[in-house]
Structure formats: structure tokens, C-alpha cells
Coordinates of C-alpha atoms in Angstrom, one line a residue:
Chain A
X173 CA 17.1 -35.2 12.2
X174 CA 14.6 -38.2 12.8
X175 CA 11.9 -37.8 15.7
X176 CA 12.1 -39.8 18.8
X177 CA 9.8 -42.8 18.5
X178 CA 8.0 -41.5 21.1
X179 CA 8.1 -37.8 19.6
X180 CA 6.6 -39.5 16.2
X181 CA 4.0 -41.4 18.1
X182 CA 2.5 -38.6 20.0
X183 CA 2.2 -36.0 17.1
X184 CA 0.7 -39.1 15.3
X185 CA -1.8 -39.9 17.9
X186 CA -2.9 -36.3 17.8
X187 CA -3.5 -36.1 14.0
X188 CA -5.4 -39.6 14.0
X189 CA -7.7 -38.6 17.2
X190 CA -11.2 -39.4 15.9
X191 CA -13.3 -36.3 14.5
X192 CA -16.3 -36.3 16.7
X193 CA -19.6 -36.0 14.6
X194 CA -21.6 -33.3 15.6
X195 CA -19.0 -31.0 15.9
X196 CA -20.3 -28.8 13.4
X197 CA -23.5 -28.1 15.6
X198 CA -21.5 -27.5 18.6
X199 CA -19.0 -25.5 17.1
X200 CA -22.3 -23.4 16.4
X201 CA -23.2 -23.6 19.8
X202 CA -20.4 -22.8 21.6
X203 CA -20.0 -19.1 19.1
X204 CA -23.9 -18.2 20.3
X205 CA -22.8 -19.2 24.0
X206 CA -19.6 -17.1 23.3
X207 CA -21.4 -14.2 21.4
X208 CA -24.0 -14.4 24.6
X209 CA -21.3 -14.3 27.0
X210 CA -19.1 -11.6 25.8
X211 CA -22.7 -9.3 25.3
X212 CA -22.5 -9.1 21.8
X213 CA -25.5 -10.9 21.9
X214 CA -28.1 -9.3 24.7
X215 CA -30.7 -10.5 26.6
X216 CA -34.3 -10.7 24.9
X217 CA -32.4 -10.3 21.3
X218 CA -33.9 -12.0 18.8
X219 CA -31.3 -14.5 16.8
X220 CA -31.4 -15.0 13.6
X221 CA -33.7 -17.6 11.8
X222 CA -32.5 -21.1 10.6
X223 CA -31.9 -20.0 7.2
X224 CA -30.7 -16.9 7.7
X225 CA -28.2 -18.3 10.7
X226 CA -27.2 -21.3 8.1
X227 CA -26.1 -18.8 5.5
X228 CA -24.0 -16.2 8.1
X229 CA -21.9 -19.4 9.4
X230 CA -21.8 -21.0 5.9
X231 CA -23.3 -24.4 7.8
X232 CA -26.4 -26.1 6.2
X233 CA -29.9 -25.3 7.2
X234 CA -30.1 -29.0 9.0
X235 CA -26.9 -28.3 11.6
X236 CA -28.2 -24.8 12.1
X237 CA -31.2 -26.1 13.1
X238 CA -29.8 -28.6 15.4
X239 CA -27.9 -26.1 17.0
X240 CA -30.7 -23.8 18.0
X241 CA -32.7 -27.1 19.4
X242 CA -29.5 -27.9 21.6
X243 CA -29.8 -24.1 22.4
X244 CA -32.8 -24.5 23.4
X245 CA -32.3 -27.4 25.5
X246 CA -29.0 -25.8 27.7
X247 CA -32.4 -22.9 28.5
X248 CA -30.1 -20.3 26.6
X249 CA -33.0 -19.5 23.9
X250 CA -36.3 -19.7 23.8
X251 CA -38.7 -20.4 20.5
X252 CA -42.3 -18.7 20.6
X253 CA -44.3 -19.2 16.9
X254 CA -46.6 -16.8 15.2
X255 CA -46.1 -13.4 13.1
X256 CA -43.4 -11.7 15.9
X257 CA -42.2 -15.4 16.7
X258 CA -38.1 -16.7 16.8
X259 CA -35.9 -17.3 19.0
X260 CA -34.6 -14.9 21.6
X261 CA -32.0 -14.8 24.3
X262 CA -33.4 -15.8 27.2
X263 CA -33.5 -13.0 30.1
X264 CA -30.3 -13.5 32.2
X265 CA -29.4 -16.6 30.5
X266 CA -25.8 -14.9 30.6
X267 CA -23.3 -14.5 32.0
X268 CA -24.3 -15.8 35.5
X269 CA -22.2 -16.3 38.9
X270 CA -24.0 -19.8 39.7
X271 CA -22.7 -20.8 35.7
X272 CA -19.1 -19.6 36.3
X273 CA -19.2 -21.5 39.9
X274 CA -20.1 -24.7 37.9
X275 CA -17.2 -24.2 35.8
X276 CA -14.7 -23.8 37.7
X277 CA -16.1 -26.3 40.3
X278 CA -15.6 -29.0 37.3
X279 CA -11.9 -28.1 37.0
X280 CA -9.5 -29.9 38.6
X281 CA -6.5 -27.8 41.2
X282 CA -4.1 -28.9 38.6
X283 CA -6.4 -27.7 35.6
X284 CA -6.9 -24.3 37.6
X285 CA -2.7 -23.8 38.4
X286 CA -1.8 -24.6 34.6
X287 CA -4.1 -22.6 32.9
X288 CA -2.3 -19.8 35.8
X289 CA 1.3 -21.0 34.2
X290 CA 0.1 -20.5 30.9
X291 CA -2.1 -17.6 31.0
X292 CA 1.1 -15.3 32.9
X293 CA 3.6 -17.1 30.3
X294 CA 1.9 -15.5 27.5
X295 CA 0.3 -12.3 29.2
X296 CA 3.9 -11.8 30.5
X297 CA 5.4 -11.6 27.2
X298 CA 2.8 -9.4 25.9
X299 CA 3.6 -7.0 28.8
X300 CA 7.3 -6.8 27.9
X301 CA 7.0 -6.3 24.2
X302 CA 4.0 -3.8 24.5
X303 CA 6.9 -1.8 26.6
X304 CA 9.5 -1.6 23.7
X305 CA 6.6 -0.9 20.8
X306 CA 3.9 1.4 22.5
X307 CA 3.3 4.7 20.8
X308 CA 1.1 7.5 22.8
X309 CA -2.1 6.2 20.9
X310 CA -1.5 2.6 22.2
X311 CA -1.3 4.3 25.7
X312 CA -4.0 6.3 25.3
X313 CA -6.1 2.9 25.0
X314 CA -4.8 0.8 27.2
X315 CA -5.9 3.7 29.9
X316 CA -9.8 2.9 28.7
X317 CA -9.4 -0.1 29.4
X318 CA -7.9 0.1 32.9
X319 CA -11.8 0.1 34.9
X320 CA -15.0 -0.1 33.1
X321 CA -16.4 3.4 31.9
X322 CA -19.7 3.6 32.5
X323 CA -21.9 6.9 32.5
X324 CA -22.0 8.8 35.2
X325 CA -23.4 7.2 38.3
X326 CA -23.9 4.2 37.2
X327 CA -22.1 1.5 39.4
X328 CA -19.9 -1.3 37.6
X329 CA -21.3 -4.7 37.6
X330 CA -18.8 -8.0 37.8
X331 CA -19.4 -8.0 34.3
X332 CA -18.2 -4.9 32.8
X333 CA -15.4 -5.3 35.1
X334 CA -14.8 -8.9 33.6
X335 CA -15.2 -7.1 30.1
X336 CA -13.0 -4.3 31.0
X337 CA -10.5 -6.6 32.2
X338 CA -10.4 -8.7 29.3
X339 CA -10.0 -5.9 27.2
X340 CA -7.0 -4.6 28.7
X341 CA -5.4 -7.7 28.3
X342 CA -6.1 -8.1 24.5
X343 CA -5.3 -4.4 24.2
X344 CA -1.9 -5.2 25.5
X345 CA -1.6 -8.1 23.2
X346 CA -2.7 -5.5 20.4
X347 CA 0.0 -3.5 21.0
X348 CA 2.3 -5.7 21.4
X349 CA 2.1 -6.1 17.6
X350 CA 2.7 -10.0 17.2
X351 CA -0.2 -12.1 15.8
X352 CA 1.0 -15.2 17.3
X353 CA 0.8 -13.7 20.9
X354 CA -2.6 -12.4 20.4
X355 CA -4.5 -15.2 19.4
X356 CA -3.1 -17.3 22.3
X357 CA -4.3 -14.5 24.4
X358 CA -7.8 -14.8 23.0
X359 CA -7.8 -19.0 23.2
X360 CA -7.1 -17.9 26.9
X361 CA -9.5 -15.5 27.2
X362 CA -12.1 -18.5 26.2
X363 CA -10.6 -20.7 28.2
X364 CA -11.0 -18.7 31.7
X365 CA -13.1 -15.7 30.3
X366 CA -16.5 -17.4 32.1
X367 CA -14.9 -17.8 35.3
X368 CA -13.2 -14.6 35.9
X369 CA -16.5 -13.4 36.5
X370 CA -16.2 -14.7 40.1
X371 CA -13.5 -12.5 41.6
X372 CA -15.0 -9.5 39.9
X373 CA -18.0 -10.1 42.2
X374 CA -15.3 -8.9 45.1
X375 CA -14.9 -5.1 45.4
X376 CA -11.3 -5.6 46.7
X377 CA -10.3 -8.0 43.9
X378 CA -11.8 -5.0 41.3
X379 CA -10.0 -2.3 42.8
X380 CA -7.0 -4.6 42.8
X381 CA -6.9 -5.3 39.2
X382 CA -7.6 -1.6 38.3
X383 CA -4.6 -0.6 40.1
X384 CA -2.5 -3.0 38.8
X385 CA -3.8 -1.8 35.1
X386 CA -2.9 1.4 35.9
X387 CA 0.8 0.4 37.0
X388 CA 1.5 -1.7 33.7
X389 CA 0.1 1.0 31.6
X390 CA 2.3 3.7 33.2
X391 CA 5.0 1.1 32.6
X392 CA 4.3 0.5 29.4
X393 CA 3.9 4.3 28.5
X394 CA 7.6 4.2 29.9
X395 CA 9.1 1.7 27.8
X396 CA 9.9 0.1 30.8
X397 CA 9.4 -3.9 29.8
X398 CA 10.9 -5.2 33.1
X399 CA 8.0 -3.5 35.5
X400 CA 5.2 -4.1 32.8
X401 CA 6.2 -7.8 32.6
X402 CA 6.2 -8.4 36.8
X403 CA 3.6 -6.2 37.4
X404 CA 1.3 -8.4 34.3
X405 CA 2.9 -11.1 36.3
X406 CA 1.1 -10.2 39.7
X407 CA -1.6 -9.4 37.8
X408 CA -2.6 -13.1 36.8
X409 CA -1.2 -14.9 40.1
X410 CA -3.8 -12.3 42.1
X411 CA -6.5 -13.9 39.5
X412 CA -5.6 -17.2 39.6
X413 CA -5.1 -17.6 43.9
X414 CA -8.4 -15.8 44.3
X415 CA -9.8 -18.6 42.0
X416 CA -8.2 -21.1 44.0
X417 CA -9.5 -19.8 47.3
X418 CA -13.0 -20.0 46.5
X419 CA -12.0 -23.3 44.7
X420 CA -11.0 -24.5 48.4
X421 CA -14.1 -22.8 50.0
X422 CA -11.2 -20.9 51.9
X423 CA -11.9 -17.1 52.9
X424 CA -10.1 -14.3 49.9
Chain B
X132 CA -9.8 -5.2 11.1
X133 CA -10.1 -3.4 14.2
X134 CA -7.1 -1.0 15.4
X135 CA -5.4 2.0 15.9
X136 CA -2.5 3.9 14.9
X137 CA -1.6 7.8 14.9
X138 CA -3.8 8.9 12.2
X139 CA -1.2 10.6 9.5
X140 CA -0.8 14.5 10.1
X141 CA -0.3 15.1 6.2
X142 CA -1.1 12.3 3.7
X143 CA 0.5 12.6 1.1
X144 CA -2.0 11.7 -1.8
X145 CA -0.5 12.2 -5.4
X146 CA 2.6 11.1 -7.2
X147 CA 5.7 10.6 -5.5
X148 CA 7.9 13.7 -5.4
X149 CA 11.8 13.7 -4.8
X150 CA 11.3 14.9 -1.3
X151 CA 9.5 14.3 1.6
X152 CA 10.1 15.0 5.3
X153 CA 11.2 12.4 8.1
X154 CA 9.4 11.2 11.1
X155 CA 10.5 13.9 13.2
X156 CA 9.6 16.8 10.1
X157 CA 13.3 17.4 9.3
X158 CA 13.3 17.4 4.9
X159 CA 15.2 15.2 3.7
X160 CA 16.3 15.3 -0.3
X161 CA 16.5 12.0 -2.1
X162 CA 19.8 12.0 -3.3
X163 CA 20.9 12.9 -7.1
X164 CA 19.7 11.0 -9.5
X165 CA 16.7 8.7 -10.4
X166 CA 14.4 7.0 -7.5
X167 CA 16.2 3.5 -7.3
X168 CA 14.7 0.4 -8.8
X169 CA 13.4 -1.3 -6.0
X170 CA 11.9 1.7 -4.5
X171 CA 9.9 1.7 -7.5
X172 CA 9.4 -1.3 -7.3
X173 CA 8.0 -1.0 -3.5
X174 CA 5.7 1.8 -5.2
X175 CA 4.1 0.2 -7.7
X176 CA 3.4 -2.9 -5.2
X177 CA 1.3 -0.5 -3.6
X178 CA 0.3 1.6 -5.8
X179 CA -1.5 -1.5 -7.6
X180 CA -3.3 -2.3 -4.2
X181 CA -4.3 1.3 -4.2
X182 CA -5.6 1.5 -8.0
X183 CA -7.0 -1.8 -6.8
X184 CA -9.3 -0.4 -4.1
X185 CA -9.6 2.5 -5.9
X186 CA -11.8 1.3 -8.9
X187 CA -13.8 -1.0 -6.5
X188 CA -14.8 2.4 -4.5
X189 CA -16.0 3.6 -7.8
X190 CA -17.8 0.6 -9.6
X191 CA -19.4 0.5 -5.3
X192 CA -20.6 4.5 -5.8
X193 CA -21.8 3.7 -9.5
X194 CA -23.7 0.5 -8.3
X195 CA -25.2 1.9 -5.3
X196 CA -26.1 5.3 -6.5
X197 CA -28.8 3.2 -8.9
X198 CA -30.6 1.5 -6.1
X199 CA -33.5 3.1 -4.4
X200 CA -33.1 1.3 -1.5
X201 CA -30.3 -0.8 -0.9
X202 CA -30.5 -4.3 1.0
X203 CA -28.5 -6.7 2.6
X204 CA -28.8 -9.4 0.5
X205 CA -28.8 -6.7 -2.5
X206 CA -25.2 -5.3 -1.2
X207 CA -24.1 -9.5 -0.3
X208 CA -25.0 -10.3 -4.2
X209 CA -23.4 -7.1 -5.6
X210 CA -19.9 -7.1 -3.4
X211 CA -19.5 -10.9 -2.9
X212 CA -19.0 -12.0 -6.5
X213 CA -16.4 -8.8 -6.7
X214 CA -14.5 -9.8 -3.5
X215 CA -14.1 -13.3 -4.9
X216 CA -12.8 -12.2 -8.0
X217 CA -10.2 -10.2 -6.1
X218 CA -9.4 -12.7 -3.8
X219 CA -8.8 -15.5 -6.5
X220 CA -7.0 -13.6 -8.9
X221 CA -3.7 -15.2 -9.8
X222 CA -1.3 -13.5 -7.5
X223 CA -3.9 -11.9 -5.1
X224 CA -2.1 -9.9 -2.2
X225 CA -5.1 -9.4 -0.4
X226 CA -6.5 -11.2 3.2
X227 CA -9.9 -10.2 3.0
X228 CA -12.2 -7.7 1.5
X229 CA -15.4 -6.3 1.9
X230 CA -18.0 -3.2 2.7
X231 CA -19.4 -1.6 5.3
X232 CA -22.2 0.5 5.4
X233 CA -23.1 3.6 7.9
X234 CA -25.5 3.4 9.9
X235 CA -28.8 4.3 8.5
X236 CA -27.8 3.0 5.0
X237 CA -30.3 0.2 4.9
X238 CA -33.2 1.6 7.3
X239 CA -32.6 3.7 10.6
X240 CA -29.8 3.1 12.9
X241 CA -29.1 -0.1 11.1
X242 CA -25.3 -0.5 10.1
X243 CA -24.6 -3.4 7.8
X244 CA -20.8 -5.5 6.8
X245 CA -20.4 -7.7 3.6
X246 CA -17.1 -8.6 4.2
X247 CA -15.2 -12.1 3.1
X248 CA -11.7 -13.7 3.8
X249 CA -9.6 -16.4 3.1
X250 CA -9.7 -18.7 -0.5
X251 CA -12.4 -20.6 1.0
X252 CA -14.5 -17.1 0.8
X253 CA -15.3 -17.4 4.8
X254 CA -17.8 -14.6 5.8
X255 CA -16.5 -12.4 8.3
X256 CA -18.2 -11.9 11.6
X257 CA -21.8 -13.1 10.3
X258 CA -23.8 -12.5 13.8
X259 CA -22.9 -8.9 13.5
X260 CA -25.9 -7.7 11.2
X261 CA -28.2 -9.7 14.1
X262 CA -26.4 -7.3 17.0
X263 CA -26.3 -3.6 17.2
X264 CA -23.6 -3.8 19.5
X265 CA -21.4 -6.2 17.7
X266 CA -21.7 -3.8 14.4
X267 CA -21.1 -0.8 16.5
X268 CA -17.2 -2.1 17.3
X269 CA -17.0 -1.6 13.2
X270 CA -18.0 2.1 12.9
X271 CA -15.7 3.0 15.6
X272 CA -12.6 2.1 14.1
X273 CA -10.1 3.9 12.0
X274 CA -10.4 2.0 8.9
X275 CA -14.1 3.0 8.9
X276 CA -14.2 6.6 10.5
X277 CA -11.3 8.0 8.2
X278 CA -12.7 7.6 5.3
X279 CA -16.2 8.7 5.7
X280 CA -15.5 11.6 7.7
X281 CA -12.9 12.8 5.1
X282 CA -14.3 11.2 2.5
X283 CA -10.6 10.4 1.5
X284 CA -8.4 6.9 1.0
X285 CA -7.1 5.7 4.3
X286 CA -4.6 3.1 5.1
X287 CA -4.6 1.3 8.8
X288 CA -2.0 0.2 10.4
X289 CA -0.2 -2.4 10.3
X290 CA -2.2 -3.4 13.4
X291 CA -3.2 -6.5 14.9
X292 CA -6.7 -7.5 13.6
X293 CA -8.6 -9.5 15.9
X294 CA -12.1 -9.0 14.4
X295 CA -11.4 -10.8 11.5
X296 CA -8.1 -12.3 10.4
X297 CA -6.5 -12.1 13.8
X298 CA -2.8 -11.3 11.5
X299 CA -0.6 -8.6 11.9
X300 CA -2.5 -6.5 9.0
X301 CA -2.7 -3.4 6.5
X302 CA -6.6 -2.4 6.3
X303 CA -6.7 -0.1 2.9
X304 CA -10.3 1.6 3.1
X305 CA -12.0 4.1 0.4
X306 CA -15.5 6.4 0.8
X307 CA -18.3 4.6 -1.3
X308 CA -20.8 7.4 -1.8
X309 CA -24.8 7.1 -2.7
X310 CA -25.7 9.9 -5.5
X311 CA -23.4 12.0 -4.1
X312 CA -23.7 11.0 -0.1
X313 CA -21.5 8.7 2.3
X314 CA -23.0 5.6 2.1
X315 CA -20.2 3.2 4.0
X316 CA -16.3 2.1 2.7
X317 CA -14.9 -0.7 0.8
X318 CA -11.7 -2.2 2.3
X319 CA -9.1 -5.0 1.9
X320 CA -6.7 -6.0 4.2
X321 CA -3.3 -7.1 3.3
X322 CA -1.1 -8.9 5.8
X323 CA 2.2 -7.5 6.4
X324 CA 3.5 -10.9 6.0
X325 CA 2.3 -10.9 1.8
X326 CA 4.2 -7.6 1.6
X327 CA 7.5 -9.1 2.9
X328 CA 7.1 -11.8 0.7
X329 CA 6.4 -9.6 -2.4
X330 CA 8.6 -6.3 -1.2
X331 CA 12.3 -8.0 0.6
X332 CA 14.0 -8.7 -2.1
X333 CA 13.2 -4.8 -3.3
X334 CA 13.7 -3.4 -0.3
X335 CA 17.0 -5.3 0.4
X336 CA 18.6 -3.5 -3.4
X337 CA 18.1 -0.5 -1.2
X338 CA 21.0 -1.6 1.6
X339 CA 21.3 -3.5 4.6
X340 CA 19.2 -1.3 6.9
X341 CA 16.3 -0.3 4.7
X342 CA 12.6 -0.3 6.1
X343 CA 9.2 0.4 4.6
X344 CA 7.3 2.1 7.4
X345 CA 3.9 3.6 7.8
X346 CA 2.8 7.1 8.3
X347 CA 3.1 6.6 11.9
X348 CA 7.2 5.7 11.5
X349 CA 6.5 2.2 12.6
X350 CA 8.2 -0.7 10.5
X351 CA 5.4 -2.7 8.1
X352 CA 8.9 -4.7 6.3
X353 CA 11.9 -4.7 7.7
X354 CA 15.3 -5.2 5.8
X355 CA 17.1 -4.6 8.8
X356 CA 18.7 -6.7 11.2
X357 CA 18.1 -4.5 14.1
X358 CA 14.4 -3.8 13.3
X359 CA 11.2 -5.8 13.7
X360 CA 8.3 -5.3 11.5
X361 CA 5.7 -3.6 14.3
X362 CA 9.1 -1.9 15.7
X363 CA 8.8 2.2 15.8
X364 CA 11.7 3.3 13.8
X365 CA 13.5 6.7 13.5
X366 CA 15.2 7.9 10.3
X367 CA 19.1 8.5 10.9
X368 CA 20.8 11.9 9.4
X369 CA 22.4 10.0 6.1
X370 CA 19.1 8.1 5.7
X371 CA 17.3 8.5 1.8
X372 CA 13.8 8.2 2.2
X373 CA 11.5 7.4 -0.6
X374 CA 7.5 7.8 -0.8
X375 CA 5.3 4.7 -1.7
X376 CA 1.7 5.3 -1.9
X377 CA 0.0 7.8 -0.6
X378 CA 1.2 7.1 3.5
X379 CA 4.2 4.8 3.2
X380 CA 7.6 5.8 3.1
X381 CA 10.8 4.0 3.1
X382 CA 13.6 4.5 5.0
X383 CA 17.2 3.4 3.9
X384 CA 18.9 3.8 7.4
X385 CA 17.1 4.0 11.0
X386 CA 18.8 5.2 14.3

């Protein structure tokens, strides 16, 4: 079987796309942005030095340097010098509404529908083979994940929510049991994690998804792959049209 | 390494014996006659990951019971070279390999993970030993909270490890102990996928419909058409079931 010439000319353009230099130091970057974002890394947390940083990513002592100045420069650390000097997390450097505004400002409508498609596409298929393999345990973990736990009193901020939610999700993928499916599911995650931050600002929208969570764990406790995968469906579009409301400035 | 599965009620740790119980508890009796080549052949592809691990855990506990007080680059320069070795050896089945200590090991409330995949020797999840919360996400799991509070060999899964090789994955963990206290595990994860490779062509000897499968009944290699690896299985009444290792089991025909 021979490719289309214009089959063999795309997957050809895509091997031969130039390989930008400087990728090393933002491929740096963008895991402290991501380790920042997700709260593995907290605010006021010293990072690690340049040698020690160099060593963890296996990158050379020059690129982790120029990483931490380009840090530096997007305001996400700061540097002080002296005997308790490094560089630190800036205080609220992350994750921030006015940041997750600015990205999804810079997407186009099309951008913002596609990255829907996709995202249900593979959440969807998660949903309905999570129904066929879940054991109790898998159940039992999907239900932490269903709202934020947080101690007693203490009241949910759009970013445990946005945590809680992405959780879910990658616990569904989890127990689903197919690699494949769960490291699209975390490519998404990157993709839209910053933004989803947004509709978690919007009580409604949080009560919303944690009822929803609810329904496709009890469907999936059920073995019942035709409700998990419309209700995961539902899920996503009610994510994706409150983006694109406040995309339109349009009331949610 | 991450993941969760029904932590086995009764490991069986020991030699195989000619009987064992199904998923549901029912005995079953392999039948007359010797355990069949390839389920031997099954055991003794784990039962080399397990010797594997096994003197690792032990070299670990001899090493670390001579230092005072242990550090990170002390534990990188002691388990590195070993998981290298291990991962280059001609014919290596394993992912990934490392330790992890417990919190407190190296200085208080400080965990610490050594832990290297892949041929290129990529370190696993570097920014970890700069966060405490990222570290905590390791102590939590099964793979590291079986072992240290049994102070037993524990296999994981297969689950789906998206902390560090993000592959359908077996995480085989033993106790490293510090003069005689729990001082973290040592683990290696093997994909499912390198056991199909290895194990099929055994398992298939065994019939049409024979699966290897976990402690938790759920399929790790499937011989048969009708069952997935990841897919819980149950064993049907004419089924022979043979032990491999000390949590696997094999089962010749599922329902």
C-alpha cells in the first residue's frame, strides 16, 4: 500500500519541521510553570539551585540557568543573594483568574470548540471502559475525587475545585486501564488545565460538575458504560459552553 | 507508579503448592499429574523478577545499615549505579527501578525517591525531593505503604502509572530496613506489555482461554480471545489454576 502523495507530504513536513533552539530551556520552563500550577510547587517555596536543578532534569548547568532567568522575567520567581538567598515562588504567582482569562482570551472560537471535540472524544471513551473494568476500590476513588475534601469548614477555592476536577477525570482514565487513553487525558489536562479555573470561580458551575461526578461514578460503580459515557459527555460540553460564554462576554 | 488495586486478602508467599483457591474462595485441585510446562515457565519468569528484587532489598539493608546518616546524594550514588546495571542487563524486563525512603530517613519529615527509567537512565520525578507535597503523593501509594507497614514483598497492580512511566504497569516493591528499622522500599516496575512478550507463547501451551491474573482476579496477560489484559476475570468450574509468584495465579478457563 503506497501513501497518497499528499498523505507522504504531510507526515514528511511534520518530521522535517525545524527544531526550535532553546527548546531545552523552555521545556524547563514550561515543567516549573506546570509544577507551580498544579501546587506541587507552593508559593514562597524555595526551588532548587542551578546545579542542583541541572542535575534533577539531566540538562546542563548553562540551560538551567537560563531557564530560572526567563523565570524570573515572566515574575514567576524571584532571586534574593546572601546566606538564606535562592529563588522562590513568588506569592500568588499561581494559578491566577486574570492568567487563565489571558489564555483563553488568546484562543481562537475554533481553538476553544475543538479542544471541546477532543477532550469529550477521549474523556467519553474513558467513561465507557472505566464502566466494564471498575472493581469497588476504583469506585471507592473516584468518589474522592467527586468535590474537593477539604477539612472541616474550610470553603473550596476555584482551585481545589479545578484540582478535584482534574483528578476525577485522570482517575477515570486510571481505571479505565489503557495507557494510551490516559496519557491523551493528561496532554488535555495541560492543554485546558489553566483555564478551567474560570468556571470554577462560578458556584453554580461547581455544584454542577460535582453532581455530574457523582452520576458517572454511580454509573460506573454499575457497569453501566452507556450512562457513564453521556453523562462524561455533558460533563465536558457544560465546561466547554461556559468557556465560550465568557469567551463572548455573554451572561453563564 | 502510583495506583490502586484490592490489596491481596492472603498472599501467598512460598513455593507453589498443587492447590490454591479461585477468585471467588472455591478450591480448586490442579489436575493429576505434574504443573505443565509453560506454567512453570510463567513461574520462573516471575519468580526471577522476584529473586531479582529480592537481593536488591538485601544488598539496600546491608548498605544502609553501615551509614550513620544517610544522604541524598549518598543513597543517588549507592542505588543509581545498581538500577543501571539492572536496567542494561541483557534481556532486562524491567521499566524502571528505584528507592524510596520514609519520611524522616534523611532528617525530619523529609521523604526522599532515587528512582530511574528507561535505557537512557531518565530520573524520575526530580522536583519531588524540592516539594513536600509532590513526595507526599509517593508515600501514599500501595507500592510504598504495603511493604513498610508489613514489612513484606508486595506486588501492585497492573495499574496505570502516571507518575512515572505513564504504561499499563506491575510495581514489585520490597521493605529495605536500617539496622533492623524501616528505612523506605526498593521497587521495579515491569510493564504488562514485557510480560506478554516474554509469557504468551507459555501461557498459550496452557489452551485457548488461559490468563495470568493478579491477586485481585484482574487479567495482567491474556491468552484469551474474550479477555483484555486490565479485564476482571472469573475462573469457570473446569478451569486449572496454577500459582506464579507469590500473588499471581493463572487461570486456564474464565467465565
Amino acid at each position: 500500500m503506497s501513501l497518497s502523495p499528499l498523505g507522504a507530504s504531510r507526515s514528511l513536513a511534520a518530521v522535517f519541521t525545524p527544531i526550535k533552539s532553546g527548546g531545552l530551556v523552555d521545556e524547563v520552563c514550561r515543567r516549573i510553570e506546570l509544577a507551580v500550577e498544579s501546587g506541587l510547587l507552593a508559593s514562597g517555596q524555595r526551588l532548587p539551585n542551578e546545579v542542583e536543578l541541572a542535575g534533577a532534569l539531566g540538562v546542563s548547568a548553562v540551560t538551567a540557568r537560563e531557564a530560572l532567568s526567563q523565570l524570573r522575567g515572566q515574575g514567576l520567581i524571584r532571586t534574593t543573594r546572601g546566606r538564606s538567598g535562592g529563588s522562590f515562588v513568588t506569592e500568588n504567582s499561581f494559578p491566577s483568574l486574570v492568567q487563565a482569562r489571558g489564555k483563553l482570551m488568546e484562543l481562537t472560537r475554533l481553538q476553544i470548540t475543538d479542544l471541546g471535540l477532543h477532550f469529550q472524544a477521549i474523556a467519553a471513551a474513558c467513561a465507557a471502559v472505566a464502566a466494564r473494568r471498575s472493581s469497588p476500590e476504583d469506585v471507592e476513588s473516584l468518589r474522592n475525587y467527586i468535590r474537593p475534601q477539604l477539612d472541616d469548614g474550610e470553603p473550596a477555592t476555584a482551585f481545589a475545585w479545578r484540582l478535584s476536577a482534574a483528578e476525577f477525570l485522570l482517575e477515570m482514565a486510571s481505571v479505565a486501564r489503557s495507557a494510551r487513553l490516559a496519557r491523551e487525558m493528561l496532554r488535555l489536562q495541560a492543554d485546558i488545565g489553566t483555564m478551567t479555573l474560570l468556571p470554577f470561580s462560578d458556584p453554580a458551575f461547581c455544584e454542577q460538575t460535582a453532581a455530574l461526578n457523582s452520576s458517572i461514578t454511580e454509573a460506573i460503580a454499575d457497569h453501566d458504560a452507556t450512562g457513564a459515557e453521556a453523562r462524561t459527555r455533558e460533563l465536558i460540553t457544560s465546561t466547554i459552553t461556559w468557556l465560550l460564554a465568557e469567551y463572548a462576554g455573554s451572561p453563564h | 507508579m502510583n495506583g490502586k488495586e484490592a490489596a491481596p486478602s492472603a498472599a501467598g508467599v512460598g513455593e507453589p503448592s498443587a492447590t490454591t483457591t479461585t477468585a471467588g474462595g472455591v478450591p480448586a485441585v490442579i489436575p493429576e499429574g505434574a504443573v505443565p510446562a509453560g506454567a512453570r515457565e510463567l513461574a520462573a519468569l516471575i519468580d526471577s523478577i522476584e529473586a531479582g528484587i529480592d537481593a536488591w532489598a538485601q544488598a539496600t539493608t546491608e548498605w544502609l545499615s553501615g551509614q550513620s546518616k544517610p544522604t541524598g546524594t549518598a543513597i543517588d550514588k549507592f542505588i543509581r549505579p545498581a538500577v543501571a546495571r539492572m536496567l542494561h542487563e541483557p534481556g532486562s524486563r524491567l521499566a524502571g527501578a528505584g528507592f524510596v525512603a520514609v519520611t524522616g530517613l534523611l532528617g525530619h519529615g523529609r521523604s526522599y525517591i532515587a528512582w530511574w527509567q528507561g535505557e537512557d537512565l531518565e530520573r524520575v520525578d526530580a522536583l519531588a525531593n524540592f516539594s513536600p507535597s509532590s513526595i507526599s503523593r509517593y508515600v501514599k501509594t500501595e507500592w510504598f505503604k504495603v511493604p513498610v507497614e508489613t514489612g513484606r514483598p508486595h506486588v501492585t497492580g497492573p495499574y496505570i502509572d502516571l507518575l512515572c512511566t505513564d504504561e499499563y504497569v506491575l510495581t514489585f516493591t520490597n521493605p529495605v530496613f536500617s539496622s533492623g528499622t524501616i528505612a523506605g522500599v526498593v521497587g521495579m516496575d515491569v510493564t504488562a506489555q514485557t510480560l506478554e512478550r516474554a509469557g504468551l507463547a507459555s501461557l498459550r501451551s496452557l489452551g485457548p482461554g488461559a490468563v495470568l491474573v493478579n491477586a485481585g482476579g484482574r487479567a495482567i496477560v491474556s491468552a484469551s480471545p474474550t479477555v483484555d489484559a486490565g479485564d476482571l476475570v472469573q475462573a469457570a468450574p473446569e478451569a486449572a489454576i496454577y500459582p506464579v509468584g507469590r500473588q499471581f495465579r493463572i487461570i486456564t478457563h474464565t467465565v
